[in-house]
Short mmCIF file of C-alpha atoms in Angstrom, two decimals:
data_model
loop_
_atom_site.label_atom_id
_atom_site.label_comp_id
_atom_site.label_asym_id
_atom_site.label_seq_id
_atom_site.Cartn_x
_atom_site.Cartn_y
_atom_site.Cartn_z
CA UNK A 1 -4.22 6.90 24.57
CA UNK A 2 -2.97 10.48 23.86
CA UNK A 3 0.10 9.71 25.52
CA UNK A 4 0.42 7.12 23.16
CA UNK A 5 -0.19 9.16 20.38
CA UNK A 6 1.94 12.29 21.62
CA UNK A 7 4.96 9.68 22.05
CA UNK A 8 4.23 8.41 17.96
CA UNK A 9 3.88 11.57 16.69
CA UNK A 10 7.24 12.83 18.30
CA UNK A 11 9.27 9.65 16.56
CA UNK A 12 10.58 10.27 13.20
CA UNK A 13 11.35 6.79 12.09
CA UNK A 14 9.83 3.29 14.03
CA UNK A 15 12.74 0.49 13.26
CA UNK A 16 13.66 -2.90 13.94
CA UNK A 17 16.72 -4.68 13.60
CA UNK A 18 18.77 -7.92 13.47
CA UNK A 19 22.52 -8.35 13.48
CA UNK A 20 23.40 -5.41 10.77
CA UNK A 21 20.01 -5.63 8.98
CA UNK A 22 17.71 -2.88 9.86
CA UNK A 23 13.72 -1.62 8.80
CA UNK A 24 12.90 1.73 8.53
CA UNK A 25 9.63 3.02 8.65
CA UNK A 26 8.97 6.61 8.38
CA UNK A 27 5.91 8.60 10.02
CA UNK A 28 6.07 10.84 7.40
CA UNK A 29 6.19 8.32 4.90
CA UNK A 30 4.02 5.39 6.69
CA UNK A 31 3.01 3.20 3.52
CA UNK A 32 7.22 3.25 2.62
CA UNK A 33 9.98 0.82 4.09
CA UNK A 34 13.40 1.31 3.92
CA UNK A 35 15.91 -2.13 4.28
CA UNK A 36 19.24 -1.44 5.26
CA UNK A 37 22.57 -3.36 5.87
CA UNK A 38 25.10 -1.91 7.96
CA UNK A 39 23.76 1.83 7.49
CA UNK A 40 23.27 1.24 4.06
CA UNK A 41 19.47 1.27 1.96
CA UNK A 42 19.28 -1.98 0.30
CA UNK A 43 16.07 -1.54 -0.99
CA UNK A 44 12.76 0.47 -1.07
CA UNK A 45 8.88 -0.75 -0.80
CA UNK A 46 5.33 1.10 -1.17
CA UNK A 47 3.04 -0.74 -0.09
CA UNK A 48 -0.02 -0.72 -2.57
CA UNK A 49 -3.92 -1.54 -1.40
CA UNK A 50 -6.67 -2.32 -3.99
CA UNK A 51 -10.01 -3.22 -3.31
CA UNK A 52 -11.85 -4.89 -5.93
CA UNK A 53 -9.58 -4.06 -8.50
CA UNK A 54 -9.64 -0.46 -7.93
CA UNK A 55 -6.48 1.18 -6.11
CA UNK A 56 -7.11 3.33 -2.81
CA UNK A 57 -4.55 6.30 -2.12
CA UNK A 58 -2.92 5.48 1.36
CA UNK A 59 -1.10 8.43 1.70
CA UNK A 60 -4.25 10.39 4.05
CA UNK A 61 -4.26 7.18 6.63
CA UNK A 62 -3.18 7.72 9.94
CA UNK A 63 -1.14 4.71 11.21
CA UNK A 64 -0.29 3.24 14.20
CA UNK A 65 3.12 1.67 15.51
CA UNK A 66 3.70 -0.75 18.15
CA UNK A 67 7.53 -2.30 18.46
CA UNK A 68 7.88 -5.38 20.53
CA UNK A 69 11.42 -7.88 20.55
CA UNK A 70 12.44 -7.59 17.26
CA UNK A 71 9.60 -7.07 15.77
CA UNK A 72 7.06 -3.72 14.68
CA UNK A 73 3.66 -3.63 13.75
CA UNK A 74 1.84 -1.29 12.06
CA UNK A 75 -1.67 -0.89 11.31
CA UNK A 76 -4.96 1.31 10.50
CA UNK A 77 -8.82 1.19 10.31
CA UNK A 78 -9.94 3.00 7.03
CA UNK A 79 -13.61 3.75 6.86
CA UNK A 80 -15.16 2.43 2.80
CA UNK A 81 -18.65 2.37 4.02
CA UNK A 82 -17.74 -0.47 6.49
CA UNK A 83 -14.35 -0.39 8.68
CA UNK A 84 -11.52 -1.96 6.66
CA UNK A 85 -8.54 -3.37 9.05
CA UNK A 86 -5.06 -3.66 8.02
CA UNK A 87 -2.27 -4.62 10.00
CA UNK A 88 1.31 -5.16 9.10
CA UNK A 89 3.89 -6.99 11.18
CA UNK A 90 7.72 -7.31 10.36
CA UNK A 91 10.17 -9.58 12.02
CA UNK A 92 13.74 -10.47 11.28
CA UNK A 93 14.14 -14.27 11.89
CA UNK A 94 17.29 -15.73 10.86
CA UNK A 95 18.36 -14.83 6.78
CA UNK A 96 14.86 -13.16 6.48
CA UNK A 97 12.77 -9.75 6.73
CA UNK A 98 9.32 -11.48 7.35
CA UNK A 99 6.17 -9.52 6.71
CA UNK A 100 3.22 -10.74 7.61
CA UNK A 101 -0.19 -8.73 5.83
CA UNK A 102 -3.87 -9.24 7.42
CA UNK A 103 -6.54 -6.77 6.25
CA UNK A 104 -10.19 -7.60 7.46
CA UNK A 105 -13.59 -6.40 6.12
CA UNK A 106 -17.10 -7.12 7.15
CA UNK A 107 -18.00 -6.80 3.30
CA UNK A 108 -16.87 -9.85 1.15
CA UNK A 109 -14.74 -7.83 -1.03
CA UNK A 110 -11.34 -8.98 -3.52
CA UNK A 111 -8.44 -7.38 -1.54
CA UNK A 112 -5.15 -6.81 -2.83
CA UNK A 113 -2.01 -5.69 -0.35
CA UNK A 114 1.71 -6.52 -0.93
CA UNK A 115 5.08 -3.87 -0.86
CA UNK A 116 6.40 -3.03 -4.68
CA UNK A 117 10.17 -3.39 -4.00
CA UNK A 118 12.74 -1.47 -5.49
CA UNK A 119 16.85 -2.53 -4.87
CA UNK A 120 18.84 0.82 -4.08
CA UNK A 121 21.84 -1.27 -4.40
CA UNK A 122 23.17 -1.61 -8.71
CA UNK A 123 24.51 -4.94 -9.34
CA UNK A 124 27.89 -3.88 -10.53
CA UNK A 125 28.33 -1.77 -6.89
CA UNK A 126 27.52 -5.10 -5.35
CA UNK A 127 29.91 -6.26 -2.93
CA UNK A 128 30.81 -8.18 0.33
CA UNK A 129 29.55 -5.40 2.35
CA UNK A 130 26.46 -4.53 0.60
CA UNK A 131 24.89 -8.28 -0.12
CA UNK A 132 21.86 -8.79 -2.41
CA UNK A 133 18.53 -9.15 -1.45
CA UNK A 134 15.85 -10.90 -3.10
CA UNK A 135 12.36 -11.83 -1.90
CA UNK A 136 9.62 -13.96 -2.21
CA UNK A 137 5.56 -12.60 -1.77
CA UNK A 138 3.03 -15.54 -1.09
CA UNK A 139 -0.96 -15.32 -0.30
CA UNK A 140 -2.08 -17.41 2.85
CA UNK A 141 -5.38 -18.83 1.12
CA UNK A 142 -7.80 -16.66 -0.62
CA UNK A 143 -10.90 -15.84 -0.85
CA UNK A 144 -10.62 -17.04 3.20
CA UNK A 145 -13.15 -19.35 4.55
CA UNK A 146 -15.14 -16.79 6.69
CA UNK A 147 -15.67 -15.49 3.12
CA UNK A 148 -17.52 -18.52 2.36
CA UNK A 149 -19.54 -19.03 5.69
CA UNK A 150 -21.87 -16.61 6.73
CA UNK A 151 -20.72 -15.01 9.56
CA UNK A 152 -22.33 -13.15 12.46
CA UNK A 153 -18.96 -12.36 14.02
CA UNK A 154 -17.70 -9.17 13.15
CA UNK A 155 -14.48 -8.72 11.00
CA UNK A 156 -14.25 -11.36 8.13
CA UNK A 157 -10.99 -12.20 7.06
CA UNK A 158 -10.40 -11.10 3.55
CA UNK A 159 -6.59 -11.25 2.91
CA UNK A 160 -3.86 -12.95 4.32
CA UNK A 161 0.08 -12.91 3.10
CA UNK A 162 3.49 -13.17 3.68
CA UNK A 163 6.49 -11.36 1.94
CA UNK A 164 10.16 -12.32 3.07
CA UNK A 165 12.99 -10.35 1.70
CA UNK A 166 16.06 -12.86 1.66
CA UNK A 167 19.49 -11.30 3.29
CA UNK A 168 22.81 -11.76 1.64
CA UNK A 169 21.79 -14.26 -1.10
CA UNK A 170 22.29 -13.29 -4.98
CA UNK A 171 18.42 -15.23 -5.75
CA UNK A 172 16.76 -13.90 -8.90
CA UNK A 173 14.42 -10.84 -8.06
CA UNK A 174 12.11 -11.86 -10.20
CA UNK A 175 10.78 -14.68 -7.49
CA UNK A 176 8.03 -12.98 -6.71
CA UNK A 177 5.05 -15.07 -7.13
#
């Protein structure tokens, strides 16, 4: 385990790639992505957490990074009275950045987790070589079922989502539903 942890805190940057598409996550900078194309940032996310309507500062959280075939996870434990789990996992698969959100709290509690994007790239500088990207953010179910039940199990799940970042398409940014 401190190997582990020696070898994380040594990396600057945990990445993932697909053809000339790559993710940048930065230790420093844990709770911010970075999308590039061929070297160059296409766009920016910060990832924002609220918790019953009240936003939590992520920038104290110590995060951990595991990459497998194209794909990297990331995720934490933060301690609100209970553990709260979150776990990010992003995956290139085909025209797509996928991200995949989970965050799981044995308190019944109204979670709120998603990137706020940002394009790098102006429209007018737009070209072949730098394509658009546009993206799409949709909750898997909420409140979740263990919610509902009473549960004797541990973790409850409390949020579930997906966010895919379209690659090379000119869509309307303002997809996000």
């Amino acid at each position: 385990m401190k190997e582990d942890n020696a070898i994380a805190a040594g990396l600057q940057h945990e990445t993932t790639g697909y053809q000339d598409w790559r993710v940048e996550v930065s230790v420093a900078e844990p709770e911010t992505f970075i999308l590039y194309f061929r070297d160059q940032p296409q766009c920016q996310a910060v990832l924002a957490l609220s918790v019953n309507g009240r936003a939590l500062s992520l920038h104290d959280i110590r995060w951990q990074f595991r990459r497998k075939a194209h794909q990297l996870e990331q995720w934490c434990n933060l301690t609100l009275g209970d553990t709260l789990s979150i776990s990010m996992t992003y995956r290139f698969s085909a025209d797509r950045l996928e991200i995949d959100y989970l965050a799981r709290n044995p308190i019944p509690s109204r979670l709120e987790l998603a990137h706020q994007i940002t394009s790098t790239v102006l429209q007018e500088a737009q070209s072949d070589s730098k394509p658009a990207v546009s993206w799409l953010f949709q909750r898997n179910g909420q409140p979740s079922e263990y919610l509902i039940e009473q549960t004797t199990h541990g973790f409850c799940e409390a949020f579930s989502a997906s966010l895919w970042l379209l690659l090379g398409q000119n869509c309307d940014e303002n997809i996000r539903t």
